[in-house]
Amino acid sequence: MDTTLAEVILHIDESTSHDEREIFRDVLLALDGVMAADCNDKTPHLMLIEYNPDVTNSIEFVNAAKKHGLHAELAGL
């Protein structure tokens, strides 16, 4: 059985350091169903997340940001 993965861009409102983004990336990677999360220093407000929509949904990423003290919104691909 093939798993279809979805991708979404999470826009983080705050200015964060490289280390802060890496820590938050690890928070996302710990969520069930998240296969990958990537941030780039050239686009520090954006994080690309690849996930299994049968296991989780994208609103969980906004909720994770809020729990981590960040303000964020989704931008689809």
mmCIF file of N, CA and C in Angstrom:
data_model
loop_
_atom_site.group_PDB
_atom_site.id
_atom_site.type_symbol
_atom_site.label_atom_id
_atom_site.label_comp_id
_atom_site.label_asym_id
_atom_site.label_seq_id
_atom_site.Cartn_x
_atom_site.Cartn_y
_atom_site.Cartn_z
ATOM 1 N N MET A 1 0.841 -1.177 0.000
ATOM 2 C CA MET A 1 0.000 0.000 0.000
ATOM 3 C C MET A 1 0.891 1.247 0.000
ATOM 4 N N ASP A 2 0.662 2.128 -0.945
ATOM 5 C CA ASP A 2 1.442 3.357 -1.048
ATOM 6 C C ASP A 2 0.872 4.425 -0.126
ATOM 7 N N THR A 3 1.776 5.176 0.461
ATOM 8 C CA THR A 3 1.391 6.293 1.311
ATOM 9 C C THR A 3 1.546 7.568 0.509
ATOM 10 N N THR A 4 0.484 8.352 0.458
ATOM 11 C CA THR A 4 0.545 9.643 -0.210
ATOM 12 C C THR A 4 0.945 10.688 0.820
ATOM 13 N N LEU A 5 1.981 11.429 0.519
ATOM 14 C CA LEU A 5 2.446 12.474 1.419
ATOM 15 C C LEU A 5 1.982 13.835 0.929
ATOM 16 N N ALA A 6 1.797 14.729 1.856
ATOM 17 C CA ALA A 6 1.409 16.098 1.543
ATOM 18 C C ALA A 6 2.532 17.025 1.983
ATOM 19 N N GLU A 7 2.580 18.190 1.371
ATOM 20 C CA GLU A 7 3.561 19.208 1.747
ATOM 21 C C GLU A 7 2.844 20.517 2.018
ATOM 22 N N VAL A 8 3.376 21.248 2.956
ATOM 23 C CA VAL A 8 2.831 22.560 3.274
ATOM 24 C C VAL A 8 3.999 23.449 3.709
ATOM 25 N N ILE A 9 3.828 24.724 3.486
ATOM 26 C CA ILE A 9 4.803 25.701 3.974
ATOM 27 C C ILE A 9 4.206 26.371 5.203
ATOM 28 N N LEU A 10 4.976 26.405 6.261
ATOM 29 C CA LEU A 10 4.587 27.098 7.478
ATOM 30 C C LEU A 10 5.343 28.418 7.517
ATOM 31 N N HIS A 11 4.608 29.517 7.593
ATOM 32 C CA HIS A 11 5.220 30.843 7.699
ATOM 33 C C HIS A 11 5.265 31.229 9.170
ATOM 34 N N ILE A 12 6.473 31.467 9.668
ATOM 35 C CA ILE A 12 6.674 31.855 11.061
ATOM 36 C C ILE A 12 6.835 33.372 11.101
ATOM 37 N N ASP A 13 5.999 34.023 11.878
ATOM 38 C CA ASP A 13 5.976 35.484 11.904
ATOM 39 C C ASP A 13 7.217 36.091 12.565
ATOM 40 N N GLU A 14 7.685 35.477 13.642
ATOM 41 C CA GLU A 14 8.803 36.037 14.391
ATOM 42 C C GLU A 14 10.126 35.849 13.647
ATOM 43 N N SER A 15 11.048 36.735 13.959
ATOM 44 C CA SER A 15 12.424 36.540 13.514
ATOM 45 C C SER A 15 13.065 35.569 14.494
ATOM 46 N N THR A 16 13.649 34.507 13.959
ATOM 47 C CA THR A 16 14.259 33.479 14.804
ATOM 48 C C THR A 16 15.694 33.246 14.354
ATOM 49 N N SER A 17 16.492 32.777 15.275
ATOM 50 C CA SER A 17 17.881 32.445 14.951
ATOM 51 C C SER A 17 17.924 31.066 14.291
ATOM 52 N N HIS A 18 19.054 30.747 13.722
ATOM 53 C CA HIS A 18 19.248 29.428 13.119
ATOM 54 C C HIS A 18 18.981 28.329 14.154
ATOM 55 N N ASP A 19 19.543 28.490 15.345
ATOM 56 C CA ASP A 19 19.377 27.484 16.396
ATOM 57 C C ASP A 19 17.921 27.349 16.829
ATOM 58 N N GLU A 20 17.201 28.464 16.932
ATOM 59 C CA GLU A 20 15.779 28.414 17.300
ATOM 60 C C GLU A 20 14.973 27.673 16.238
ATOM 61 N N ARG A 21 15.302 27.906 14.967
ATOM 62 C CA ARG A 21 14.600 27.199 13.889
ATOM 63 C C ARG A 21 14.899 25.712 13.917
ATOM 64 N N GLU A 22 16.130 25.351 14.213
ATOM 65 C CA GLU A 22 16.494 23.932 14.301
ATOM 66 C C GLU A 22 15.755 23.249 15.453
ATOM 67 N N ILE A 23 15.640 23.921 16.567
ATOM 68 C CA ILE A 23 14.908 23.365 17.713
ATOM 69 C C ILE A 23 13.446 23.162 17.345
ATOM 70 N N PHE A 24 12.836 24.160 16.692
ATOM 71 C CA PHE A 24 11.432 24.020 16.309
ATOM 72 C C PHE A 24 11.268 22.940 15.243
ATOM 73 N N ARG A 25 12.227 22.831 14.351
ATOM 74 C CA ARG A 25 12.184 21.762 13.347
ATOM 75 C C ARG A 25 12.153 20.402 14.042
ATOM 76 N N ASP A 26 12.950 20.233 15.080
ATOM 77 C CA ASP A 26 12.955 18.980 15.827
ATOM 78 C C ASP A 26 11.618 18.730 16.517
ATOM 79 N N VAL A 27 10.962 19.799 16.978
ATOM 80 C CA VAL A 27 9.624 19.677 17.563
ATOM 81 C C VAL A 27 8.663 19.109 16.519
ATOM 82 N N LEU A 28 8.718 19.652 15.306
ATOM 83 C CA LEU A 28 7.836 19.172 14.242
ATOM 84 C C LEU A 28 8.152 17.727 13.861
ATOM 85 N N LEU A 29 9.427 17.395 13.765
ATOM 86 C CA LEU A 29 9.813 16.043 13.394
ATOM 87 C C LEU A 29 9.369 15.011 14.428
ATOM 88 N N ALA A 30 9.150 15.434 15.656
ATOM 89 C CA ALA A 30 8.703 14.529 16.711
ATOM 90 C C ALA A 30 7.198 14.234 16.626
ATOM 91 N N LEU A 31 6.470 15.009 15.821
ATOM 92 C CA LEU A 31 5.027 14.774 15.675
ATOM 93 C C LEU A 31 4.775 13.534 14.832
ATOM 94 N N ASP A 32 3.813 12.731 15.244
ATOM 95 C CA ASP A 32 3.425 11.560 14.460
ATOM 96 C C ASP A 32 3.003 11.983 13.062
ATOM 97 N N GLY A 33 3.507 11.288 12.065
ATOM 98 C CA GLY A 33 3.118 11.540 10.683
ATOM 99 C C GLY A 33 3.992 12.523 9.939
ATOM 100 N N VAL A 34 4.859 13.253 10.645
ATOM 101 C CA VAL A 34 5.755 14.204 9.971
ATOM 102 C C VAL A 34 6.967 13.431 9.464
ATOM 103 N N MET A 35 7.162 13.490 8.160
ATOM 104 C CA MET A 35 8.256 12.752 7.531
ATOM 105 C C MET A 35 9.505 13.618 7.377
ATOM 106 N N ALA A 36 9.315 14.927 7.161
ATOM 107 C CA ALA A 36 10.442 15.834 6.975
ATOM 108 C C ALA A 36 10.001 17.251 7.316
ATOM 109 N N ALA A 37 10.952 18.030 7.784
ATOM 110 C CA ALA A 37 10.741 19.456 8.028
ATOM 111 C C ALA A 37 12.062 20.129 7.701
ATOM 112 N N ASP A 38 11.998 21.167 6.897
ATOM 113 C CA ASP A 38 13.230 21.795 6.438
ATOM 114 C C ASP A 38 13.102 23.307 6.508
ATOM 115 N N CYS A 39 14.151 23.930 7.009
ATOM 116 C CA CYS A 39 14.217 25.388 7.030
ATOM 117 C C CYS A 39 15.547 25.789 6.406
ATOM 118 N N ASN A 40 15.586 27.007 5.902
ATOM 119 C CA ASN A 40 16.759 27.492 5.198
ATOM 120 C C ASN A 40 17.073 28.891 5.715
ATOM 121 N N ASP A 41 18.330 29.163 5.971
ATOM 122 C CA ASP A 41 18.714 30.474 6.493
ATOM 123 C C ASP A 41 18.424 31.611 5.517
ATOM 124 N N LYS A 42 18.292 31.308 4.230
ATOM 125 C CA LYS A 42 17.983 32.343 3.236
ATOM 126 C C LYS A 42 16.511 32.748 3.283
ATOM 127 N N THR A 43 15.656 31.863 3.801
ATOM 128 C CA THR A 43 14.223 32.153 3.953
ATOM 129 C C THR A 43 13.818 31.791 5.386
ATOM 130 N N PRO A 44 14.274 32.584 6.360
ATOM 131 C CA PRO A 44 14.130 32.197 7.768
ATOM 132 C C PRO A 44 12.698 32.148 8.300
ATOM 133 N N HIS A 45 11.759 32.733 7.608
ATOM 134 C CA HIS A 45 10.380 32.713 8.086
ATOM 135 C C HIS A 45 9.587 31.529 7.537
ATOM 136 N N LEU A 46 10.194 30.729 6.653
ATOM 137 C CA LEU A 46 9.470 29.645 5.999
ATOM 138 C C LEU A 46 10.033 28.285 6.379
ATOM 139 N N MET A 47 9.126 27.333 6.610
ATOM 140 C CA MET A 47 9.525 25.963 6.880
ATOM 141 C C MET A 47 8.670 25.046 6.019
ATOM 142 N N LEU A 48 9.321 24.180 5.266
ATOM 143 C CA LEU A 48 8.636 23.209 4.422
ATOM 144 C C LEU A 48 8.466 21.927 5.223
ATOM 145 N N ILE A 49 7.228 21.438 5.277
ATOM 146 C CA ILE A 49 6.918 20.246 6.066
ATOM 147 C C ILE A 49 6.270 19.212 5.159
ATOM 148 N N GLU A 50 6.781 17.997 5.202
ATOM 149 C CA GLU A 50 6.209 16.876 4.459
ATOM 150 C C GLU A 50 5.622 15.925 5.494
ATOM 151 N N TYR A 51 4.361 15.520 5.268
ATOM 152 C CA TYR A 51 3.669 14.726 6.285
ATOM 153 C C TYR A 51 2.663 13.774 5.657
ATOM 154 N N ASN A 52 2.269 12.804 6.444
ATOM 155 C CA ASN A 52 1.259 11.838 6.035
ATOM 156 C C ASN A 52 -0.106 12.355 6.500
ATOM 157 N N PRO A 53 -0.975 12.773 5.577
ATOM 158 C CA PRO A 53 -2.268 13.330 5.971
ATOM 159 C C PRO A 53 -3.225 12.297 6.566
ATOM 160 N N ASP A 54 -2.889 11.016 6.466
ATOM 161 C CA ASP A 54 -3.705 9.989 7.114
ATOM 162 C C ASP A 54 -3.396 9.891 8.609
ATOM 163 N N VAL A 55 -2.289 10.498 9.021
ATOM 164 C CA VAL A 55 -1.854 10.404 10.412
ATOM 165 C C VAL A 55 -2.035 11.735 11.147
ATOM 166 N N THR A 56 -1.786 12.841 10.471
ATOM 167 C CA THR A 56 -1.884 14.166 11.091
ATOM 168 C C THR A 56 -2.436 15.151 10.067
ATOM 169 N N ASN A 57 -2.739 16.348 10.534
ATOM 170 C CA ASN A 57 -3.174 17.389 9.598
ATOM 171 C C ASN A 57 -2.381 18.656 9.853
ATOM 172 N N SER A 58 -2.385 19.510 8.871
ATOM 173 C CA SER A 58 -1.498 20.674 8.888
ATOM 174 C C SER A 58 -1.790 21.667 10.010
ATOM 175 N N ILE A 59 -2.997 21.689 10.537
ATOM 176 C CA ILE A 59 -3.287 22.617 11.636
ATOM 177 C C ILE A 59 -2.459 22.273 12.875
ATOM 178 N N GLU A 60 -2.030 21.027 12.966
ATOM 179 C CA GLU A 60 -1.180 20.617 14.092
ATOM 180 C C GLU A 60 0.156 21.360 14.084
ATOM 181 N N PHE A 61 0.618 21.770 12.913
ATOM 182 C CA PHE A 61 1.887 22.496 12.826
ATOM 183 C C PHE A 61 1.729 23.918 13.368
ATOM 184 N N VAL A 62 0.586 24.529 13.089
ATOM 185 C CA VAL A 62 0.283 25.851 13.648
ATOM 186 C C VAL A 62 0.161 25.741 15.166
ATOM 187 N N ASN A 63 -0.516 24.689 15.632
ATOM 188 C CA ASN A 63 -0.662 24.471 17.072
ATOM 189 C C ASN A 63 0.692 24.234 17.740
ATOM 190 N N ALA A 64 1.568 23.494 17.079
ATOM 191 C CA ALA A 64 2.907 23.244 17.625
ATOM 192 C C ALA A 64 3.686 24.548 17.729
ATOM 193 N N ALA A 65 3.555 25.410 16.729
ATOM 194 C CA ALA A 65 4.230 26.709 16.772
ATOM 195 C C ALA A 65 3.729 27.518 17.959
ATOM 196 N N LYS A 66 2.415 27.531 18.146
ATOM 197 C CA LYS A 66 1.818 28.285 19.252
ATOM 198 C C LYS A 66 2.335 27.762 20.597
ATOM 199 N N LYS A 67 2.385 26.435 20.746
ATOM 200 C CA LYS A 67 2.897 25.836 21.984
ATOM 201 C C LYS A 67 4.368 26.168 22.196
ATOM 202 N N HIS A 68 5.058 26.437 21.113
ATOM 203 C CA HIS A 68 6.492 26.749 21.168
ATOM 204 C C HIS A 68 6.721 28.270 21.277
ATOM 205 N N GLY A 69 5.639 29.033 21.419
ATOM 206 C CA GLY A 69 5.750 30.479 21.595
ATOM 207 C C GLY A 69 5.880 31.260 20.302
ATOM 208 N N LEU A 70 5.517 30.629 19.181
ATOM 209 C CA LEU A 70 5.616 31.279 17.876
ATOM 210 C C LEU A 70 4.228 31.527 17.291
ATOM 211 N N HIS A 71 4.150 32.503 16.423
ATOM 212 C CA HIS A 71 2.941 32.762 15.652
ATOM 213 C C HIS A 71 3.217 32.296 14.234
ATOM 214 N N ALA A 72 2.321 31.495 13.677
ATOM 215 C CA ALA A 72 2.564 30.944 12.339
ATOM 216 C C ALA A 72 1.242 30.719 11.622
ATOM 217 N N GLU A 73 1.333 30.671 10.302
ATOM 218 C CA GLU A 73 0.175 30.341 9.477
ATOM 219 C C GLU A 73 0.641 29.476 8.314
ATOM 220 N N LEU A 74 -0.311 28.768 7.735
ATOM 221 C CA LEU A 74 -0.022 27.843 6.641
ATOM 222 C C LEU A 74 -0.070 28.558 5.293
ATOM 223 N N ALA A 75 0.786 28.107 4.399
ATOM 224 C CA ALA A 75 0.770 28.551 3.004
ATOM 225 C C ALA A 75 0.870 27.285 2.175
ATOM 226 N N GLY A 76 -0.125 26.956 1.387
ATOM 227 C CA GLY A 76 -0.123 25.714 0.620
ATOM 228 C C GLY A 76 0.852 25.749 -0.556
ATOM 229 N N LEU A 77 1.133 24.563 -1.079
ATOM 230 C CA LEU A 77 2.003 24.440 -2.240
ATOM 231 C C LEU A 77 1.173 24.259 -3.476
#
